[in-house]
Coordinates of C-alpha atoms in Angstrom, one line a residue:
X1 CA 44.7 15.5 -0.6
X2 CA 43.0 16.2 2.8
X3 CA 44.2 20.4 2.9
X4 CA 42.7 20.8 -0.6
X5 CA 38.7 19.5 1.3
X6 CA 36.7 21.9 1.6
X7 CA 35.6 23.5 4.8
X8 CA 33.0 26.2 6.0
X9 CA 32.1 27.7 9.2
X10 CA 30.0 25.8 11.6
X11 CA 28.7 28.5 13.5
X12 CA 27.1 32.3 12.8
X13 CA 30.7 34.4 12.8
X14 CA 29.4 37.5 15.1
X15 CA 31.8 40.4 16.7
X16 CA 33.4 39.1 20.1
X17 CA 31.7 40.4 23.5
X18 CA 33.4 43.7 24.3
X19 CA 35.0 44.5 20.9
X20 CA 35.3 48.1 20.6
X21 CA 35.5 48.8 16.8
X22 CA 38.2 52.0 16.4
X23 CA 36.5 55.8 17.6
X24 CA 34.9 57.6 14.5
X25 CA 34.9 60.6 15.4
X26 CA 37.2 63.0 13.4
X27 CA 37.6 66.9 13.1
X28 CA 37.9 66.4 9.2
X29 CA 36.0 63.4 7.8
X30 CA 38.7 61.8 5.0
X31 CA 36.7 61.5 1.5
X32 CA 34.3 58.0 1.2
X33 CA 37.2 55.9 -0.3
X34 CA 40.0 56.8 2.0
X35 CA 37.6 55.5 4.5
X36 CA 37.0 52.4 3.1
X37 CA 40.3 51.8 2.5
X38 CA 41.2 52.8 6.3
X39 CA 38.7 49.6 7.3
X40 CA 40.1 47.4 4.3
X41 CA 44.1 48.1 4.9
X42 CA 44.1 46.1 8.5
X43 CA 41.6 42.9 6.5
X44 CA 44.6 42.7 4.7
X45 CA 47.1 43.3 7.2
X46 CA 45.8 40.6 9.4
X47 CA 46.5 38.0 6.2
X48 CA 44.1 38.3 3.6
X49 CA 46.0 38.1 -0.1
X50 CA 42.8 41.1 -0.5
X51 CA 39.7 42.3 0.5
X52 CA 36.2 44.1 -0.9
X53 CA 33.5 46.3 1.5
X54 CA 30.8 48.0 -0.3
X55 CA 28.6 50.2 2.1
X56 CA 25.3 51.8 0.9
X57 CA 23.3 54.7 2.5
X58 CA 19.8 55.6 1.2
X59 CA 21.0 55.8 -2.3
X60 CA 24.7 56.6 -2.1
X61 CA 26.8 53.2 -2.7
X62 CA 30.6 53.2 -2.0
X63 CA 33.0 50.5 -2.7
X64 CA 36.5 49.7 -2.6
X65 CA 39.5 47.7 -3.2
X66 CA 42.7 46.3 -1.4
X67 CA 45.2 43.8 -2.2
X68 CA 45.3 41.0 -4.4
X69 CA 42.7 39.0 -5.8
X70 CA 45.3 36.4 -8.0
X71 CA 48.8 36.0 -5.9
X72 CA 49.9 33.6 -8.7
X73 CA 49.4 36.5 -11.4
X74 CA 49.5 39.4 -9.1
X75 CA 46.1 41.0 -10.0
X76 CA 44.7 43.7 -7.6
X77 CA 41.3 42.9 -6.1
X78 CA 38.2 44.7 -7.8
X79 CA 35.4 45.6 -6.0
X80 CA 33.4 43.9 -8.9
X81 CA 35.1 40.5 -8.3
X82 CA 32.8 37.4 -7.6
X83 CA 33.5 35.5 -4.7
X84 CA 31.9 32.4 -3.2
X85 CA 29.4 33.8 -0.5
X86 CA 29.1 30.7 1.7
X87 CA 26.1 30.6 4.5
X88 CA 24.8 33.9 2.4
X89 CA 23.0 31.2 0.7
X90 CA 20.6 30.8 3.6
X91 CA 18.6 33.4 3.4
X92 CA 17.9 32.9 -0.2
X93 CA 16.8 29.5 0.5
X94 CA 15.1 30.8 3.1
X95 CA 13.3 33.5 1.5
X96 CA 11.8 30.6 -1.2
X97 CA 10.9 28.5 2.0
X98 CA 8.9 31.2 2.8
X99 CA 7.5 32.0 -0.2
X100 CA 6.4 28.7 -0.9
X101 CA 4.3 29.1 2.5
X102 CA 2.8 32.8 1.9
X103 CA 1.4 30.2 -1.5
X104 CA 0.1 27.8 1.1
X105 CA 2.1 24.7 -1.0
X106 CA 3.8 24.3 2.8
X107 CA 3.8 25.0 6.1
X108 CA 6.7 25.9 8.4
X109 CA 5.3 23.5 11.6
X110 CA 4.7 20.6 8.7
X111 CA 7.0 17.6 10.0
X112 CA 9.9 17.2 7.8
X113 CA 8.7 13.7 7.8
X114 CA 5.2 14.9 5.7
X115 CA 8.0 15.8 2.5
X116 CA 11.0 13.4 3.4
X117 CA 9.6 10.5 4.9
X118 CA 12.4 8.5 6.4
X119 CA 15.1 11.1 5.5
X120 CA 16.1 11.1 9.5
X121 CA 14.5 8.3 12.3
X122 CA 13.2 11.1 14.3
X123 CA 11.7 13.0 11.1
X124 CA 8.3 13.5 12.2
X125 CA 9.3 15.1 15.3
X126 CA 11.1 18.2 13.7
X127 CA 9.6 20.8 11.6
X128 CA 10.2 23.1 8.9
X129 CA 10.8 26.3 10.9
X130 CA 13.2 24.5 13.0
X131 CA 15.3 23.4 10.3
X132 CA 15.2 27.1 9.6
X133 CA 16.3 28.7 12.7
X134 CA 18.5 25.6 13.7
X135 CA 16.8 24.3 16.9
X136 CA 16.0 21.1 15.1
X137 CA 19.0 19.2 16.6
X138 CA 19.7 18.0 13.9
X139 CA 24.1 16.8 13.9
X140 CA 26.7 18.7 11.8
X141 CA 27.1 16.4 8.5
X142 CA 30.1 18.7 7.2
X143 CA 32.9 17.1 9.7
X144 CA 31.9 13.2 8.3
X145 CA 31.9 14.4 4.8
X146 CA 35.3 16.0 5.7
X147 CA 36.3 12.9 7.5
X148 CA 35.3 10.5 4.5
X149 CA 37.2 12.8 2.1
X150 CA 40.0 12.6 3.7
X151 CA 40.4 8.6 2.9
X152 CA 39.5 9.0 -0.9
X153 CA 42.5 9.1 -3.2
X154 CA 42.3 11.8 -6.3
X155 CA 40.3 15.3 -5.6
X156 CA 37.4 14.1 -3.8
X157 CA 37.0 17.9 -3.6
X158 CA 35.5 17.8 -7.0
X159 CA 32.8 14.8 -6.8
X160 CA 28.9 15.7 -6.8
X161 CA 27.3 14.6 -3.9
X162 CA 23.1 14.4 -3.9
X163 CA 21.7 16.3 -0.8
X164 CA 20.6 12.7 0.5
X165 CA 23.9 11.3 0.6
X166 CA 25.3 14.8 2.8
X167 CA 22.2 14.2 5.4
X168 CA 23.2 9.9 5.4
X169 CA 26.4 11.2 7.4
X170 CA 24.5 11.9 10.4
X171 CA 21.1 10.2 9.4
X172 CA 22.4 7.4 12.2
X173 CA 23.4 9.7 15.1
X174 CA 20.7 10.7 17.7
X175 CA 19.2 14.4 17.6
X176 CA 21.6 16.8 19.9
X177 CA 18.6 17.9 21.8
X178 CA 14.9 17.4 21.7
X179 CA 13.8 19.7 19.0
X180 CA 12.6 23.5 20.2
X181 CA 14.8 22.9 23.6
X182 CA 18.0 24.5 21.9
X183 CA 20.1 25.9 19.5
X184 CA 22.9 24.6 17.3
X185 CA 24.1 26.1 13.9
X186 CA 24.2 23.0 11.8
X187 CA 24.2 23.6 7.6
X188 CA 22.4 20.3 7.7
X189 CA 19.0 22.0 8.4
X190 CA 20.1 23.9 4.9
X191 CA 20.1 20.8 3.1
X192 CA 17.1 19.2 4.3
X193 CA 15.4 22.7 3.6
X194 CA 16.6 22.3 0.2
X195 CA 15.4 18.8 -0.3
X196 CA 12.0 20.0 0.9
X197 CA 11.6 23.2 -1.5
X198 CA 12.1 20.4 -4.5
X199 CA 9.8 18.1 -3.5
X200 CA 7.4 20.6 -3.2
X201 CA 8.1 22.6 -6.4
X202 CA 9.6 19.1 -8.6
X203 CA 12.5 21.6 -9.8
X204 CA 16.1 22.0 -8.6
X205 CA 16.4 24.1 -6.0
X206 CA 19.0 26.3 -7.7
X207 CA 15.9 27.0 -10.4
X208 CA 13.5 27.8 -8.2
X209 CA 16.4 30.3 -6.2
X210 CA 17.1 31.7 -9.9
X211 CA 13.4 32.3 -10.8
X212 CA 12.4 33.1 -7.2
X213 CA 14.7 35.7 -6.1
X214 CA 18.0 36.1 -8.1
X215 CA 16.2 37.1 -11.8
X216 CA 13.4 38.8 -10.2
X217 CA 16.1 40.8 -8.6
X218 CA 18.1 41.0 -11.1
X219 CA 21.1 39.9 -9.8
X220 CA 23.4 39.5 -12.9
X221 CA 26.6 38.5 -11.0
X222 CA 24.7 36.2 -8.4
X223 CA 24.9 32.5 -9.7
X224 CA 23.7 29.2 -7.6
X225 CA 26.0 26.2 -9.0
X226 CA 25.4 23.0 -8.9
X227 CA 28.6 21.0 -10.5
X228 CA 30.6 24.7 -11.5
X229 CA 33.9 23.7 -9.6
X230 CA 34.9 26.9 -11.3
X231 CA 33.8 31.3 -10.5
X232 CA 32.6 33.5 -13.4
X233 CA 34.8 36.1 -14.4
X234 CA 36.2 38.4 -13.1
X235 CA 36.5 36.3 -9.7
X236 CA 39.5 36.6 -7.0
X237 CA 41.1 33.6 -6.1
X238 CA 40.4 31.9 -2.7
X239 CA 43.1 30.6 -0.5
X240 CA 43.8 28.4 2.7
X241 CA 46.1 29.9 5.3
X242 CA 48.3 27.4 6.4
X243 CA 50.0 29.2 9.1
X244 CA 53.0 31.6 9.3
X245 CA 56.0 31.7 7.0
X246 CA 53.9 29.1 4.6
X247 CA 52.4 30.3 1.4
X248 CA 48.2 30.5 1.4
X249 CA 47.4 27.4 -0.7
X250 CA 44.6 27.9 -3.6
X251 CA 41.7 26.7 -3.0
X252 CA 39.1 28.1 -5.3
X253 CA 38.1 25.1 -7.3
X254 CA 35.9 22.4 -6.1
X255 CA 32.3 21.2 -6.7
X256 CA 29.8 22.9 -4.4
X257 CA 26.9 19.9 -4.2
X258 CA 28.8 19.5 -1.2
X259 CA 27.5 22.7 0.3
X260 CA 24.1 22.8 -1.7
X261 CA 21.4 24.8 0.1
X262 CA 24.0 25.4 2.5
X263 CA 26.2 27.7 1.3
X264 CA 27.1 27.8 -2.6
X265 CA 26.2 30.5 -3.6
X266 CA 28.1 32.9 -6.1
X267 CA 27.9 36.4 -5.7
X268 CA 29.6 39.9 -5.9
X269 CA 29.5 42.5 -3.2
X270 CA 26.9 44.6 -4.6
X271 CA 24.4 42.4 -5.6
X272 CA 24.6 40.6 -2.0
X273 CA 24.0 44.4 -0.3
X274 CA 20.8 44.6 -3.0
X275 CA 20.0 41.2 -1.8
X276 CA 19.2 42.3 1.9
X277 CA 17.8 45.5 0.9
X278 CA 15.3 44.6 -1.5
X279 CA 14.5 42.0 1.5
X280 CA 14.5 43.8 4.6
X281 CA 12.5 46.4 2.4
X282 CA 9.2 44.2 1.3
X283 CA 10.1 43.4 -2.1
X284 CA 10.6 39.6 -1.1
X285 CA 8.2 39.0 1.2
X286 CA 4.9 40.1 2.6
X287 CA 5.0 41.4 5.8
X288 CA 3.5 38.9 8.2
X289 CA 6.4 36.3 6.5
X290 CA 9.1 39.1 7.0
X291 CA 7.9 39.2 10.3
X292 CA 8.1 35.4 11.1
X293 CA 11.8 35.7 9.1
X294 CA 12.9 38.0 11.7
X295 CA 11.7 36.4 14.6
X296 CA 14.9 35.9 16.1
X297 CA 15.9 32.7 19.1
X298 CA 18.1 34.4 21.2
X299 CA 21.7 32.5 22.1
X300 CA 24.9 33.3 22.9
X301 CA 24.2 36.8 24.6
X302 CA 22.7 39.1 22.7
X303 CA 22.8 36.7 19.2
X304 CA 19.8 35.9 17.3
X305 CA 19.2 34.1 14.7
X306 CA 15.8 34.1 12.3
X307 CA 14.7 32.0 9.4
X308 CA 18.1 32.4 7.8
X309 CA 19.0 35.3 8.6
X310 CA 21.2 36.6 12.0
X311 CA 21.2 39.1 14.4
X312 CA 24.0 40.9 15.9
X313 CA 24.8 43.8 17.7
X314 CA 27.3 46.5 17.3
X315 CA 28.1 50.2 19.0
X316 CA 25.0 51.4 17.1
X317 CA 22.5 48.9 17.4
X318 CA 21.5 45.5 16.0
X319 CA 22.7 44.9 12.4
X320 CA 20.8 42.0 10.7
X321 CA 22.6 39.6 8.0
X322 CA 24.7 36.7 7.5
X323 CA 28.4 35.5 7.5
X324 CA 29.6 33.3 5.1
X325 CA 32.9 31.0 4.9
X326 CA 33.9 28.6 2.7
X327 CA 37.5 27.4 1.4
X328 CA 39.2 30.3 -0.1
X329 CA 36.7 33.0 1.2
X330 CA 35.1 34.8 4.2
X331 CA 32.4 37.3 3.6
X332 CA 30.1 39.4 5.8
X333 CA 26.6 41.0 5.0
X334 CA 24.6 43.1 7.5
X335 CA 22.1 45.8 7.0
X336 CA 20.3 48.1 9.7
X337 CA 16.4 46.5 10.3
X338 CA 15.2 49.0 7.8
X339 CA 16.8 47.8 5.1
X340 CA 18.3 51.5 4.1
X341 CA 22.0 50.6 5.1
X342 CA 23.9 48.0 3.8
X343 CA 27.9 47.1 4.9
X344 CA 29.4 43.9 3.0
X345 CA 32.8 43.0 3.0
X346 CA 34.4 40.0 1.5
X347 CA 38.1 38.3 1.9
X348 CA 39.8 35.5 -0.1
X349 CA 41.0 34.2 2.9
X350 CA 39.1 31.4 4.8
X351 CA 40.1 29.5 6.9
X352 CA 42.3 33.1 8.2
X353 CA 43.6 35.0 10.8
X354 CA 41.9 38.2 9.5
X355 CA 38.5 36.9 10.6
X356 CA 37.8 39.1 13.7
X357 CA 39.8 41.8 12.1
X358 CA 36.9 41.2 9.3
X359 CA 34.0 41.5 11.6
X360 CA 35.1 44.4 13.4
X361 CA 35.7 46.3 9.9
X362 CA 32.2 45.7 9.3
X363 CA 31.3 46.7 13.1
X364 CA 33.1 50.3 12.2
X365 CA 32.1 50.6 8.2
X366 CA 28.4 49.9 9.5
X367 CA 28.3 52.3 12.6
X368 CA 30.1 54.9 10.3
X369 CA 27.5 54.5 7.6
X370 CA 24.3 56.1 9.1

């Protein structure tokens, strides 16, 4: 049943050159929810079923609510609903990447062929850090895993893959470029990285995520699943948009080894803003691997992207984060550099038409925020 495979976004989502998020400026500022509302209303509007945006100041935290998070049952959305966060996962991986090399158990200019040997033919030539800030060159192995789904019969959505069997779908192609002479988002790096953090630890990766950052944060209603197909509760629903006058098609369960350190993480909007706070604030990282995390290769005009985490810019300066979109669900995460405001909104809509409506609610909510 190819329309029930999953899909995620192959690129960093970013606001569009020359999107103007609406004017903030008003004689009588409406109270905190109405506002959030105001940015939620056109997320929904633009197709989401519903929609979640939690923005935090210092220590004030708003969140809010539209639409509906179960169009079978009709439940409203609640800002305390987990959602998958997709590419979010990143920076968690990346954070234990780095971690691992503030221990000295790696290095982030080992060759991935020191810990995988043979994994890829040009293995030794690529390193850790450009797994991590995608200039490896290293192909896209979502669209052959799509492409081999589509020919099984039953719910291929729901087998378990092994990370080495998701990098076999491109472990025959050439490199796209010589590694460190470009830049291509490709959630293959992810898995390799993955790979890597349990060779060097010998646990699963989601264990050394859990012990690493999600407990010692204590993230309650952040989960990294290995064969879950299903969301802890309370959880919207995702869904598929399969074009005008056609009911969005449910797509919340399916078995998320096929995204792995790519993007399967669980999470709610709250604990995802804590995430990047308790980051971008020290209590992650020391400082001179912070600093190498947010070293950012510039592309696309203004873009950058770190060790799993992205730059972008908005009206009021850079905002620093990650999008993430899997089947069913689209969400956004950016904080100012100092960690002290957070803007996250999630959508149970992906793939959508709300998308750029999405990013330039967050463009507003995080401009509006300061």
């Amino acid at each position: 049943m190819k329309r029930l495979l999953p899909t995620l976004v192959l690129s960093v989502a970013v606001l569009a050159p020359g999107t103007t998020p609406p004017a903030l400026a008003r004689s009588a500022p409406p109270p905190p929810t109405v506002e959030l509302h105001d940015a939620l209303r056109p997320v929904v509007a633009a197709g989401a079923p519903g929609a979640i945006a939690l923005v935090a100041a210092g220590r004030r935290t708003r969140t809010a609510a539209v639409g509906t998070a179960d169009l079978g049952t009709g439940r409203r959305m609640n800002a305390h609903d987990h959602v998958r966060v997709g590419s979010i996962t990143k920076t968690f991986v990346a954070v234990v990447a780095l971690q691992l090399a503030t221990e000295h158990r790696l290095h982030l200019d080992d060759p991935v062929g020191r810990w995988l040997p043979g994994v890829l033919p040009y293995a030794d030539r690529i390193t850790i850090r450009q797994l991590l800030n995608h200039t490896s060159g290293v192909p896209e192995y979502f669209d052959k895993l799509l492409q081999h789904n589509a020919t099984q019969p039953g719910a291929p959505q729901l087998r378990h893959w092994e990370p080495r069997e998701l990098v076999g779908f491109v472990a025959g192609e050439p490199p796209l470029f010589p590694a460190g002479t470009g830049w291509q988002y490709s959630n293959t790096n992810y898995i390799l990285v993955g790979m890597i953090i349990e060779k060097v630890t010998h646990r699963r990766l989601a264990d050394e995520v859990d012990r690493r950052v999600i407990d010692r944060l204590r993230l309650r209603d952040t989960t990294f699943p290995t064969d879950e197909t299903t969301l802890p509760k309370p959880a919207a629903r995702g869904y598929w948009d399969l074009g005008p006058g056609t009911a969005p098609l449910d797509v919340t369960e399916y078995n998320p080894t096929a995204l792995g350190a790519a993007a399967a993480l669980v999470s709610t909007t709250d604990d995802v803003a804590r995430f990047y706070r308790n980051l971008l604030t020290g209590h992650l990282l020391p400082t001179p691997q912070l600093t190498q995390m947010l070293t950012f290769v510039d592309h696309d005009g203004g873009l950058g992207y770190g060790l799993g985490i992205a730059r972008i810019p908005t009206p009021c300066g850079p905002a620093i984060g990650h999008d993430g979109a899997v089947p069913g669900f689209a969400t956004n995460a950016y904080a100012s550099p100092d960690g002290r405001r957070q803007v996250v909104i999630a959508a149970n809509l992906f793939p959508g038409r709300q998308a750029q409506t999405q990013e330039e609610s967050v463009s507003t909510l995080f401009c509006g925020s300061s």
